[in-house]
mmCIF file of C-alpha atoms in Angstrom:
data_model
loop_
_atom_site.group_PDB
_atom_site.id
_atom_site.type_symbol
_atom_site.label_atom_id
_atom_site.label_comp_id
_atom_site.label_asym_id
_atom_site.label_seq_id
_atom_site.Cartn_x
_atom_site.Cartn_y
_atom_site.Cartn_z
ATOM 1 C CA UNK A 296 2.431 -109.070 92.924
ATOM 2 C CA UNK A 297 1.023 -107.251 95.955
ATOM 3 C CA UNK A 298 -0.220 -103.713 96.505
ATOM 4 C CA UNK A 299 3.297 -102.195 96.592
ATOM 5 C CA UNK A 300 3.434 -102.336 92.780
ATOM 6 C CA UNK A 301 0.978 -99.903 91.149
ATOM 7 C CA UNK A 302 2.177 -99.829 87.546
ATOM 8 C CA UNK A 303 4.112 -101.884 85.031
ATOM 9 C CA UNK A 304 6.709 -99.171 84.403
ATOM 10 C CA UNK A 305 9.453 -97.649 86.532
ATOM 11 C CA UNK A 306 12.202 -95.051 86.540
ATOM 12 C CA UNK A 307 15.893 -95.980 86.519
ATOM 13 C CA UNK A 308 19.190 -94.246 85.815
ATOM 14 C CA UNK A 309 21.079 -95.625 82.829
ATOM 15 C CA UNK A 310 24.507 -94.973 81.342
ATOM 16 C CA UNK A 311 25.192 -95.460 77.650
ATOM 17 C CA UNK A 312 28.925 -94.614 77.762
ATOM 18 C CA UNK A 313 31.462 -93.140 80.191
ATOM 19 C CA UNK A 314 30.763 -89.548 81.180
ATOM 20 C CA UNK A 315 27.967 -87.906 83.160
ATOM 21 C CA UNK A 316 26.459 -86.411 80.016
ATOM 22 C CA UNK A 317 25.602 -89.992 79.069
ATOM 23 C CA UNK A 318 23.401 -90.513 82.133
ATOM 24 C CA UNK A 319 19.648 -90.667 81.584
ATOM 25 C CA UNK A 320 16.701 -91.051 83.946
ATOM 26 C CA UNK A 321 14.762 -93.489 81.792
ATOM 27 C CA UNK A 322 11.330 -95.062 81.956
ATOM 28 C CA UNK A 323 11.270 -98.815 81.418
ATOM 29 C CA UNK A 324 9.218 -101.872 82.266
ATOM 30 C CA UNK A 325 9.370 -103.465 85.697
ATOM 31 C CA UNK A 326 11.384 -106.672 85.207
ATOM 32 C CA UNK A 327 9.675 -110.052 84.992
ATOM 33 C CA UNK A 328 10.937 -112.568 87.526
ATOM 34 C CA UNK A 329 12.810 -115.806 86.981
ATOM 35 C CA UNK A 330 11.905 -118.660 89.299
ATOM 36 C CA UNK A 331 14.746 -117.967 91.777
ATOM 37 C CA UNK A 332 14.331 -114.191 91.847
ATOM 38 C CA UNK A 333 12.731 -111.641 94.134
ATOM 39 C CA UNK A 334 11.319 -108.311 92.995
ATOM 40 C CA UNK A 335 12.416 -105.507 95.295
ATOM 41 C CA UNK A 336 10.811 -102.078 95.579
ATOM 42 C CA UNK A 337 13.945 -100.044 96.204
ATOM 43 C CA UNK A 338 13.806 -97.583 99.076
ATOM 44 C CA UNK A 339 17.353 -96.208 98.929
ATOM 45 C CA UNK A 340 20.685 -96.653 97.161
ATOM 46 C CA UNK A 341 24.014 -95.614 98.664
ATOM 47 C CA UNK A 342 26.902 -94.488 96.480
ATOM 48 C CA UNK A 343 30.523 -95.584 96.517
ATOM 49 C CA UNK A 344 33.611 -93.975 95.029
ATOM 50 C CA UNK A 345 33.681 -96.882 92.603
ATOM 51 C CA UNK A 346 30.423 -95.588 91.103
ATOM 52 C CA UNK A 347 32.059 -92.238 90.421
ATOM 53 C CA UNK A 348 35.051 -93.884 88.699
ATOM 54 C CA UNK A 349 32.790 -96.016 86.511
ATOM 55 C CA UNK A 350 30.508 -93.168 85.475
ATOM 56 C CA UNK A 351 33.141 -90.476 84.967
ATOM 57 C CA UNK A 352 36.003 -92.560 83.576
ATOM 58 C CA UNK A 353 34.489 -95.862 82.524
ATOM 59 C CA UNK A 354 36.619 -97.855 84.977
ATOM 60 C CA UNK A 355 34.934 -101.249 85.296
ATOM 61 C CA UNK A 356 32.371 -100.475 82.610
ATOM 62 C CA UNK A 357 31.715 -103.512 80.404
ATOM 63 C CA UNK A 358 31.032 -102.709 76.741
ATOM 64 C CA UNK A 359 27.891 -104.393 75.469
ATOM 65 C CA UNK A 360 25.922 -103.848 78.671
ATOM 66 C CA UNK A 361 24.404 -100.544 77.505
ATOM 67 C CA UNK A 362 22.165 -99.086 78.675
ATOM 68 C CA UNK A 363 23.871 -99.788 81.983
ATOM 69 C CA UNK A 364 22.305 -99.240 85.419
ATOM 70 C CA UNK A 365 24.897 -97.997 87.948
ATOM 71 C CA UNK A 366 25.325 -98.512 91.719
ATOM 72 C CA UNK A 367 25.536 -101.679 93.796
ATOM 73 C CA UNK A 368 24.065 -101.011 97.237
ATOM 74 C CA UNK A 369 20.296 -101.047 97.685
ATOM 75 C CA UNK A 370 17.776 -101.475 100.474
ATOM 76 C CA UNK A 371 14.094 -102.090 99.941
ATOM 77 C CA UNK A 372 11.121 -104.399 100.387
ATOM 78 C CA UNK A 373 10.275 -107.652 98.599
ATOM 79 C CA UNK A 374 7.042 -107.231 96.642
ATOM 80 C CA UNK A 375 7.021 -110.436 94.605
ATOM 81 C CA UNK A 376 8.812 -113.802 94.685
ATOM 82 C CA UNK A 377 9.517 -116.384 92.015
ATOM 83 C CA UNK A 378 8.087 -119.895 92.474
ATOM 84 C CA UNK A 379 11.428 -121.383 93.617
ATOM 85 C CA UNK A 380 12.217 -118.695 96.211
ATOM 86 C CA UNK A 381 12.569 -119.998 99.774
ATOM 87 C CA UNK A 382 14.748 -117.387 101.497
ATOM 88 C CA UNK A 383 12.303 -114.454 101.391
ATOM 89 C CA UNK A 384 8.613 -113.637 101.335
ATOM 90 C CA UNK A 385 6.588 -110.589 100.337
ATOM 91 C CA UNK A 386 7.104 -107.765 102.811
ATOM 92 C CA UNK A 387 10.628 -108.734 103.866
ATOM 93 C CA UNK A 388 13.098 -105.842 103.981
ATOM 94 C CA UNK A 389 16.388 -106.704 102.274
ATOM 95 C CA UNK A 390 19.753 -105.298 101.260
ATOM 96 C CA UNK A 391 21.710 -106.363 98.200
ATOM 97 C CA UNK A 392 25.057 -108.163 98.240
ATOM 98 C CA UNK A 393 27.981 -106.514 96.459
ATOM 99 C CA UNK A 394 29.473 -109.741 95.016
ATOM 100 C CA UNK A 395 26.613 -111.971 93.821
ATOM 101 C CA UNK A 396 27.022 -115.679 94.455
ATOM 102 C CA UNK A 397 29.848 -115.449 96.997
ATOM 103 C CA UNK A 398 28.121 -117.058 99.938
ATOM 104 C CA UNK A 399 31.027 -118.177 102.156
ATOM 105 C CA UNK A 400 34.584 -119.466 102.086
ATOM 106 C CA UNK A 401 37.343 -118.399 99.687
ATOM 107 C CA UNK A 402 36.698 -115.627 97.189
ATOM 108 C CA UNK A 403 35.375 -116.487 93.750
ATOM 109 C CA UNK A 404 37.553 -116.591 90.657
ATOM 110 C CA UNK A 405 40.985 -118.028 89.881
ATOM 111 C CA UNK A 406 44.607 -116.964 89.696
ATOM 112 C CA UNK A 407 44.239 -116.280 85.980
ATOM 113 C CA UNK A 408 40.824 -114.663 86.235
ATOM 114 C CA UNK A 409 40.032 -113.076 89.615
ATOM 115 C CA UNK A 410 36.341 -112.409 90.128
ATOM 116 C CA UNK A 411 35.065 -109.104 88.761
ATOM 117 C CA UNK A 412 31.341 -109.848 88.759
ATOM 118 C CA UNK A 413 29.826 -107.217 91.016
ATOM 119 C CA UNK A 414 26.537 -105.343 90.968
ATOM 120 C CA UNK A 415 26.910 -101.961 89.312
ATOM 121 C CA UNK A 416 30.203 -103.137 87.775
ATOM 122 C CA UNK A 417 30.303 -106.044 85.365
ATOM 123 C CA UNK A 418 26.663 -106.711 86.289
ATOM 124 C CA UNK A 419 23.692 -104.373 86.092
ATOM 125 C CA UNK A 420 23.215 -102.163 89.129
ATOM 126 C CA UNK A 421 20.362 -101.117 91.373
ATOM 127 C CA UNK A 422 19.680 -97.403 90.804
ATOM 128 C CA UNK A 423 16.090 -98.140 89.886
ATOM 129 C CA UNK A 424 12.629 -98.056 91.433
ATOM 130 C CA UNK A 425 12.435 -101.855 91.222
ATOM 131 C CA UNK A 426 15.142 -104.504 90.856
ATOM 132 C CA UNK A 427 14.988 -108.249 90.300
ATOM 133 C CA UNK A 428 17.615 -110.114 92.327
ATOM 134 C CA UNK A 429 18.426 -113.777 92.633
ATOM 135 C CA UNK A 430 17.359 -114.789 96.134
ATOM 136 C CA UNK A 431 20.996 -115.613 96.936
ATOM 137 C CA UNK A 432 22.016 -112.035 96.135
ATOM 138 C CA UNK A 433 20.334 -110.437 99.137
ATOM 139 C CA UNK A 434 20.150 -110.627 102.930
ATOM 140 C CA UNK A 435 17.555 -109.380 105.400
ATOM 141 C CA UNK A 436 18.071 -105.757 106.393
ATOM 142 C CA UNK A 437 18.863 -104.770 109.993
ATOM 143 C CA UNK A 438 15.725 -104.141 112.019
ATOM 144 C CA UNK A 439 17.313 -101.106 113.673
ATOM 145 C CA UNK A 440 18.018 -99.172 110.443
ATOM 146 C CA UNK A 441 15.792 -97.455 107.903
ATOM 147 C CA UNK A 442 16.329 -97.998 104.174
ATOM 148 C CA UNK A 443 18.744 -95.085 103.756
ATOM 149 C CA UNK A 444 20.935 -96.333 106.604
ATOM 150 C CA UNK A 445 20.683 -99.998 105.600
ATOM 151 C CA UNK A 446 21.714 -99.234 102.009
ATOM 152 C CA UNK A 447 25.172 -98.181 103.220
ATOM 153 C CA UNK A 448 26.077 -101.656 104.512
ATOM 154 C CA UNK A 449 26.677 -103.891 101.445
ATOM 155 C CA UNK A 450 29.964 -102.332 100.276
ATOM 156 C CA UNK A 451 31.404 -99.709 102.652
ATOM 157 C CA UNK A 452 30.128 -101.285 105.849
ATOM 158 C CA UNK A 453 31.026 -104.845 104.944
ATOM 159 C CA UNK A 454 34.469 -103.807 103.683
ATOM 160 C CA UNK A 455 35.365 -102.348 107.073
ATOM 161 C CA UNK A 456 33.837 -105.340 108.890
ATOM 162 C CA UNK A 457 35.714 -107.798 106.662
ATOM 163 C CA UNK A 458 39.047 -106.034 107.170
ATOM 164 C CA UNK A 459 38.810 -105.593 110.929
ATOM 165 C CA UNK A 460 36.686 -108.514 112.129
ATOM 166 C CA UNK A 461 36.394 -111.341 109.597
ATOM 167 C CA UNK A 462 40.055 -111.128 108.521
ATOM 168 C CA UNK A 463 41.667 -108.967 111.183
ATOM 169 C CA UNK A 464 40.110 -110.554 114.308
ATOM 170 C CA UNK A 465 40.277 -107.178 116.043
ATOM 171 C CA UNK A 466 40.124 -107.205 119.833
ATOM 172 C CA UNK A 467 40.028 -104.681 122.639
ATOM 173 C CA UNK A 468 43.211 -102.776 123.325
ATOM 174 C CA UNK A 469 44.571 -102.872 119.770
ATOM 175 C CA UNK A 470 45.166 -99.736 117.709
ATOM 176 C CA UNK A 471 43.346 -98.988 114.456
ATOM 177 C CA UNK A 472 44.159 -96.258 111.940
ATOM 178 C CA UNK A 473 41.598 -95.140 109.373
ATOM 179 C CA UNK A 474 42.457 -92.797 106.524
ATOM 180 C CA UNK A 475 39.980 -90.041 105.803
ATOM 181 C CA UNK A 476 36.339 -89.717 106.771
ATOM 182 C CA UNK A 477 34.511 -91.413 103.920
ATOM 183 C CA UNK A 478 32.134 -94.341 104.225
ATOM 184 C CA UNK A 479 34.597 -97.188 104.818
ATOM 185 C CA UNK A 480 36.686 -95.070 107.191
ATOM 186 C CA UNK A 481 33.773 -94.105 109.425
ATOM 187 C CA UNK A 482 32.413 -97.639 109.478
ATOM 188 C CA UNK A 483 35.888 -98.799 110.475
ATOM 189 C CA UNK A 484 35.987 -96.170 113.206
ATOM 190 C CA UNK A 485 32.622 -97.220 114.649
ATOM 191 C CA UNK A 486 33.336 -100.948 114.432
ATOM 192 C CA UNK A 487 36.721 -100.468 116.102
ATOM 193 C CA UNK A 488 35.215 -98.326 118.850
ATOM 194 C CA UNK A 489 32.563 -100.965 119.556
ATOM 195 C CA UNK A 490 35.340 -103.525 119.987
ATOM 196 C CA UNK A 491 37.328 -101.437 122.454
ATOM 197 C CA UNK A 492 40.165 -100.382 120.160
ATOM 198 C CA UNK A 493 42.194 -97.170 120.226
ATOM 199 C CA UNK A 494 41.454 -95.316 116.996
ATOM 200 C CA UNK A 495 43.518 -92.782 115.075
ATOM 201 C CA UNK A 496 42.007 -90.917 112.124
ATOM 202 C CA UNK A 497 43.999 -89.043 109.487
ATOM 203 C CA UNK A 498 42.437 -86.276 107.414
ATOM 204 C CA UNK A 499 43.298 -82.953 105.861
ATOM 205 C CA UNK A 500 40.312 -81.247 107.512
ATOM 206 C CA UNK A 501 40.316 -80.271 111.201
ATOM 207 C CA UNK A 502 36.521 -79.965 111.293
ATOM 208 C CA UNK A 503 36.118 -83.537 110.024
ATOM 209 C CA UNK A 504 38.661 -84.743 112.573
ATOM 210 C CA UNK A 505 36.665 -83.109 115.348
ATOM 211 C CA UNK A 506 33.496 -84.819 114.093
ATOM 212 C CA UNK A 507 35.331 -88.151 113.971
ATOM 213 C CA UNK A 508 36.147 -87.824 117.662
ATOM 214 C CA UNK A 509 32.446 -87.569 118.464
ATOM 215 C CA UNK A 510 32.059 -91.019 116.863
ATOM 216 C CA UNK A 511 34.724 -92.579 119.059
ATOM 217 C CA UNK A 512 38.087 -91.667 117.529
ATOM 218 C CA UNK A 513 40.816 -91.398 120.145
ATOM 219 C CA UNK A 514 43.130 -89.144 118.148
ATOM 220 C CA UNK A 515 42.974 -87.105 114.948
ATOM 221 C CA UNK A 516 45.981 -86.251 112.786
ATOM 222 C CA UNK A 517 45.845 -83.512 110.172
ATOM 223 C CA UNK A 518 48.009 -84.973 107.410
ATOM 224 C CA UNK A 519 48.451 -81.509 105.865
ATOM 225 C CA UNK A 520 50.144 -80.144 108.975
ATOM 226 C CA UNK A 521 53.098 -82.486 109.230
ATOM 227 C CA UNK A 522 54.288 -86.057 108.803
ATOM 228 C CA UNK A 523 51.390 -88.242 109.921
ATOM 229 C CA UNK A 524 53.663 -91.254 110.415
ATOM 230 C CA UNK A 525 55.795 -89.320 112.909
ATOM 231 C CA UNK A 526 52.607 -88.265 114.648
ATOM 232 C CA UNK A 527 51.617 -91.941 114.919
ATOM 233 C CA UNK A 528 54.980 -92.744 116.488
ATOM 234 C CA UNK A 529 54.477 -90.002 119.072
ATOM 235 C CA UNK A 530 50.921 -91.054 119.904
ATOM 236 C CA UNK A 531 51.793 -94.753 120.253
ATOM 237 C CA UNK A 532 55.195 -94.407 121.927
ATOM 238 C CA UNK A 533 56.856 -95.788 118.765
ATOM 239 C CA UNK A 534 54.766 -98.973 118.900
ATOM 240 C CA UNK A 535 52.831 -98.215 115.702
ATOM 241 C CA UNK A 536 49.421 -99.384 114.489
ATOM 242 C CA UNK A 537 47.975 -102.901 114.687
ATOM 243 C CA UNK A 538 45.328 -102.438 111.962
ATOM 244 C CA UNK A 539 45.504 -99.899 109.138
ATOM 245 C CA UNK A 540 42.691 -99.352 106.655
ATOM 246 C CA UNK A 541 44.690 -98.234 103.614
ATOM 247 C CA UNK A 542 42.140 -96.219 101.686
ATOM 248 C CA UNK A 543 44.446 -93.875 99.760
ATOM 249 C CA UNK A 544 46.292 -96.617 97.851
ATOM 250 C CA UNK A 545 49.055 -96.350 95.276
ATOM 251 C CA UNK A 546 52.448 -95.203 96.611
ATOM 252 C CA UNK A 547 50.779 -94.140 99.864
ATOM 253 C CA UNK A 548 51.201 -97.755 100.979
ATOM 254 C CA UNK A 549 54.791 -96.821 101.870
ATOM 255 C CA UNK A 550 53.549 -94.571 104.665
ATOM 256 C CA UNK A 551 51.273 -97.249 106.052
ATOM 257 C CA UNK A 552 54.100 -99.792 106.114
ATOM 258 C CA UNK A 553 56.182 -97.333 108.117
ATOM 259 C CA UNK A 554 53.309 -96.673 110.531
ATOM 260 C CA UNK A 555 52.471 -100.345 111.085
ATOM 261 C CA UNK A 556 53.392 -102.066 114.331
ATOM 262 C CA UNK A 557 55.463 -105.239 114.485
ATOM 263 C CA UNK A 558 53.079 -107.939 113.212
ATOM 264 C CA UNK A 559 50.747 -105.136 112.142
ATOM 265 C CA UNK A 560 48.101 -105.558 109.474
ATOM 266 C CA UNK A 561 47.364 -103.350 106.463
ATOM 267 C CA UNK A 562 44.083 -103.819 104.599
ATOM 268 C CA UNK A 563 44.297 -102.490 101.035
ATOM 269 C CA UNK A 564 40.932 -100.956 100.179
ATOM 270 C CA UNK A 565 41.156 -97.681 98.248
ATOM 271 C CA UNK A 566 42.776 -96.473 95.032
ATOM 272 C CA UNK A 567 42.591 -92.685 95.393
ATOM 273 C CA UNK A 568 46.274 -92.335 94.445
ATOM 274 C CA UNK A 569 46.371 -95.108 91.873
ATOM 275 C CA UNK A 570 46.044 -98.818 91.217
ATOM 276 C CA UNK A 571 49.775 -99.633 91.316
ATOM 277 C CA UNK A 572 50.951 -100.019 94.912
ATOM 278 C CA UNK A 573 54.523 -99.648 96.119
ATOM 279 C CA UNK A 574 56.396 -99.622 99.397
ATOM 280 C CA UNK A 575 59.750 -100.334 101.089
ATOM 281 C CA UNK A 576 60.816 -103.921 101.612
ATOM 282 C CA UNK A 577 62.902 -103.625 104.808
ATOM 283 C CA UNK A 578 60.259 -102.371 107.274
ATOM 284 C CA UNK A 579 57.707 -104.703 105.686
ATOM 285 C CA UNK A 580 59.941 -107.721 106.279
ATOM 286 C CA UNK A 581 61.560 -106.639 109.558
ATOM 287 C CA UNK A 582 58.206 -105.897 111.176
ATOM 288 C CA UNK A 583 56.575 -108.920 109.508
ATOM 289 C CA UNK A 584 53.635 -106.813 108.398
ATOM 290 C CA UNK A 585 50.649 -108.482 106.741
ATOM 291 C CA UNK A 586 49.375 -106.634 103.664
ATOM 292 C CA UNK A 587 46.069 -107.968 102.376
ATOM 293 C CA UNK A 588 43.757 -106.892 99.586
ATOM 294 C CA UNK A 589 40.104 -106.613 100.581
ATOM 295 C CA UNK A 590 37.346 -107.139 97.992
ATOM 296 C CA UNK A 591 34.386 -106.306 100.238
ATOM 297 C CA UNK A 592 33.219 -109.708 101.617
ATOM 298 C CA UNK A 593 30.843 -112.636 101.257
ATOM 299 C CA UNK A 594 27.159 -113.013 102.084
ATOM 300 C CA UNK A 595 27.737 -114.800 105.382
ATOM 301 C CA UNK A 596 29.988 -111.936 106.468
ATOM 302 C CA UNK A 597 27.266 -109.436 105.562
ATOM 303 C CA UNK A 598 24.719 -111.397 107.600
ATOM 304 C CA UNK A 599 27.110 -111.404 110.569
ATOM 305 C CA UNK A 600 27.589 -107.654 110.177
ATOM 306 C CA UNK A 601 23.809 -107.102 110.073
ATOM 307 C CA UNK A 602 23.462 -108.996 113.353
ATOM 308 C CA UNK A 603 26.223 -106.881 114.885
ATOM 309 C CA UNK A 604 24.608 -103.653 113.668
ATOM 310 C CA UNK A 605 21.373 -104.557 115.418
ATOM 311 C CA UNK A 606 23.179 -105.719 118.568
ATOM 312 C CA UNK A 607 25.446 -102.687 119.053
ATOM 313 C CA UNK A 608 22.961 -100.216 117.523
ATOM 314 C CA UNK A 609 25.528 -98.956 115.022
ATOM 315 C CA UNK A 610 24.200 -95.957 113.082
ATOM 316 C CA UNK A 611 25.776 -95.365 109.664
ATOM 317 C CA UNK A 612 26.906 -91.797 109.055
ATOM 318 C CA UNK A 613 25.024 -90.250 106.124
ATOM 319 C CA UNK A 614 26.294 -86.877 104.945
ATOM 320 C CA UNK A 615 23.379 -86.170 102.608
ATOM 321 C CA UNK A 616 20.343 -87.730 100.947
ATOM 322 C CA UNK A 617 19.200 -86.903 97.411
ATOM 323 C CA UNK A 618 16.037 -87.661 95.477
ATOM 324 C CA UNK A 619 16.260 -90.095 92.560
ATOM 325 C CA UNK A 620 15.985 -87.260 90.038
ATOM 326 C CA UNK A 621 18.915 -85.492 91.711
ATOM 327 C CA UNK A 622 21.442 -88.300 91.193
ATOM 328 C CA UNK A 623 23.887 -86.026 89.264
ATOM 329 C CA UNK A 624 23.992 -83.663 92.272
ATOM 330 C CA UNK A 625 24.682 -86.647 94.509
ATOM 331 C CA UNK A 626 27.654 -87.527 92.285
ATOM 332 C CA UNK A 627 28.961 -83.971 92.618
ATOM 333 C CA UNK A 628 28.796 -84.271 96.407
ATOM 334 C CA UNK A 629 30.554 -87.634 96.277
ATOM 335 C CA UNK A 630 33.351 -86.098 94.203
ATOM 336 C CA UNK A 631 33.831 -83.323 96.774
ATOM 337 C CA UNK A 632 34.491 -85.844 99.525
ATOM 338 C CA UNK A 633 31.633 -86.450 101.956
ATOM 339 C CA UNK A 634 31.781 -87.101 105.691
ATOM 340 C CA UNK A 635 30.343 -90.610 105.584
ATOM 341 C CA UNK A 636 27.933 -91.763 102.923
ATOM 342 C CA UNK A 637 25.825 -90.223 100.161
ATOM 343 C CA UNK A 638 22.409 -91.834 99.675
ATOM 344 C CA UNK A 639 19.837 -91.582 96.885
ATOM 345 C CA UNK A 640 16.284 -91.937 98.208
ATOM 346 C CA UNK A 641 14.335 -93.895 95.614
ATOM 347 C CA UNK A 642 11.027 -94.321 97.447
ATOM 348 C CA UNK A 643 9.458 -92.268 100.214
#
């Protein structure tokens, strides 16, 4: 272990049961490494709405894992390697992968048992001063981003990249609609802008819409001031949208189906209005719309996204940064609805 590690103990947030009153900033031992693992001194952890659902409501919480460490998305520096590690060395900056073990190809799991093994979900998370990760569960961080920025890539960034590029094969001249101004939405906006797309953003906040335009949005629609689908028709001359990032979920899918272009594509990402989706059959069939669920992406996709981030100099949008001790305040901000990402700074 090199000079980055100065003690054998560390701080980490743990959860013993659903509910924020069950969160504790605990002191524990720095983990010992298995032969294939790397020890990472965590610099920053970004939060996702999924973290809020798990902590507040227990959604995705696995009994028997207590005390549980939340959060999935970390950036930091390798300070020790196990004897079988070949992918990293001390001093390398890394980011975690959201779905451990999914390197490339089809998603893990089966028809009977789809994969649910994710960091900060069924598996222990990363909201800790040090984490031990299998070497296959990390990729090198972008050179152009600091730890706070890099920590936003593993879930929100990769989800948008997977939907638009890996699956959607987005190209210049197509139209993209993103719902809201959270992490996935703003990554989708920036990725689409870099690829020469026309971008429409929907939100209930005019100020956030104005800020979205500074990032490259072509149009903003205030969904509280009228029918946003009709507004899409007007803006596109009735053509509709080629790529829709469906972040609201639930019955809201109906609106996205109506807004989609012929041969349009809807990427199901969010569950703000529920886990049970519904929508009309006729426009779905008549327009031959593709509706696809997106479970973030694999490690090769994350590595491709990292290369793109460095090449196009994409800068993640961070609404606020909080100290490790202020994690509950960060959750409050996340619940209010940030513009971009909320990050917990673990190390200076």
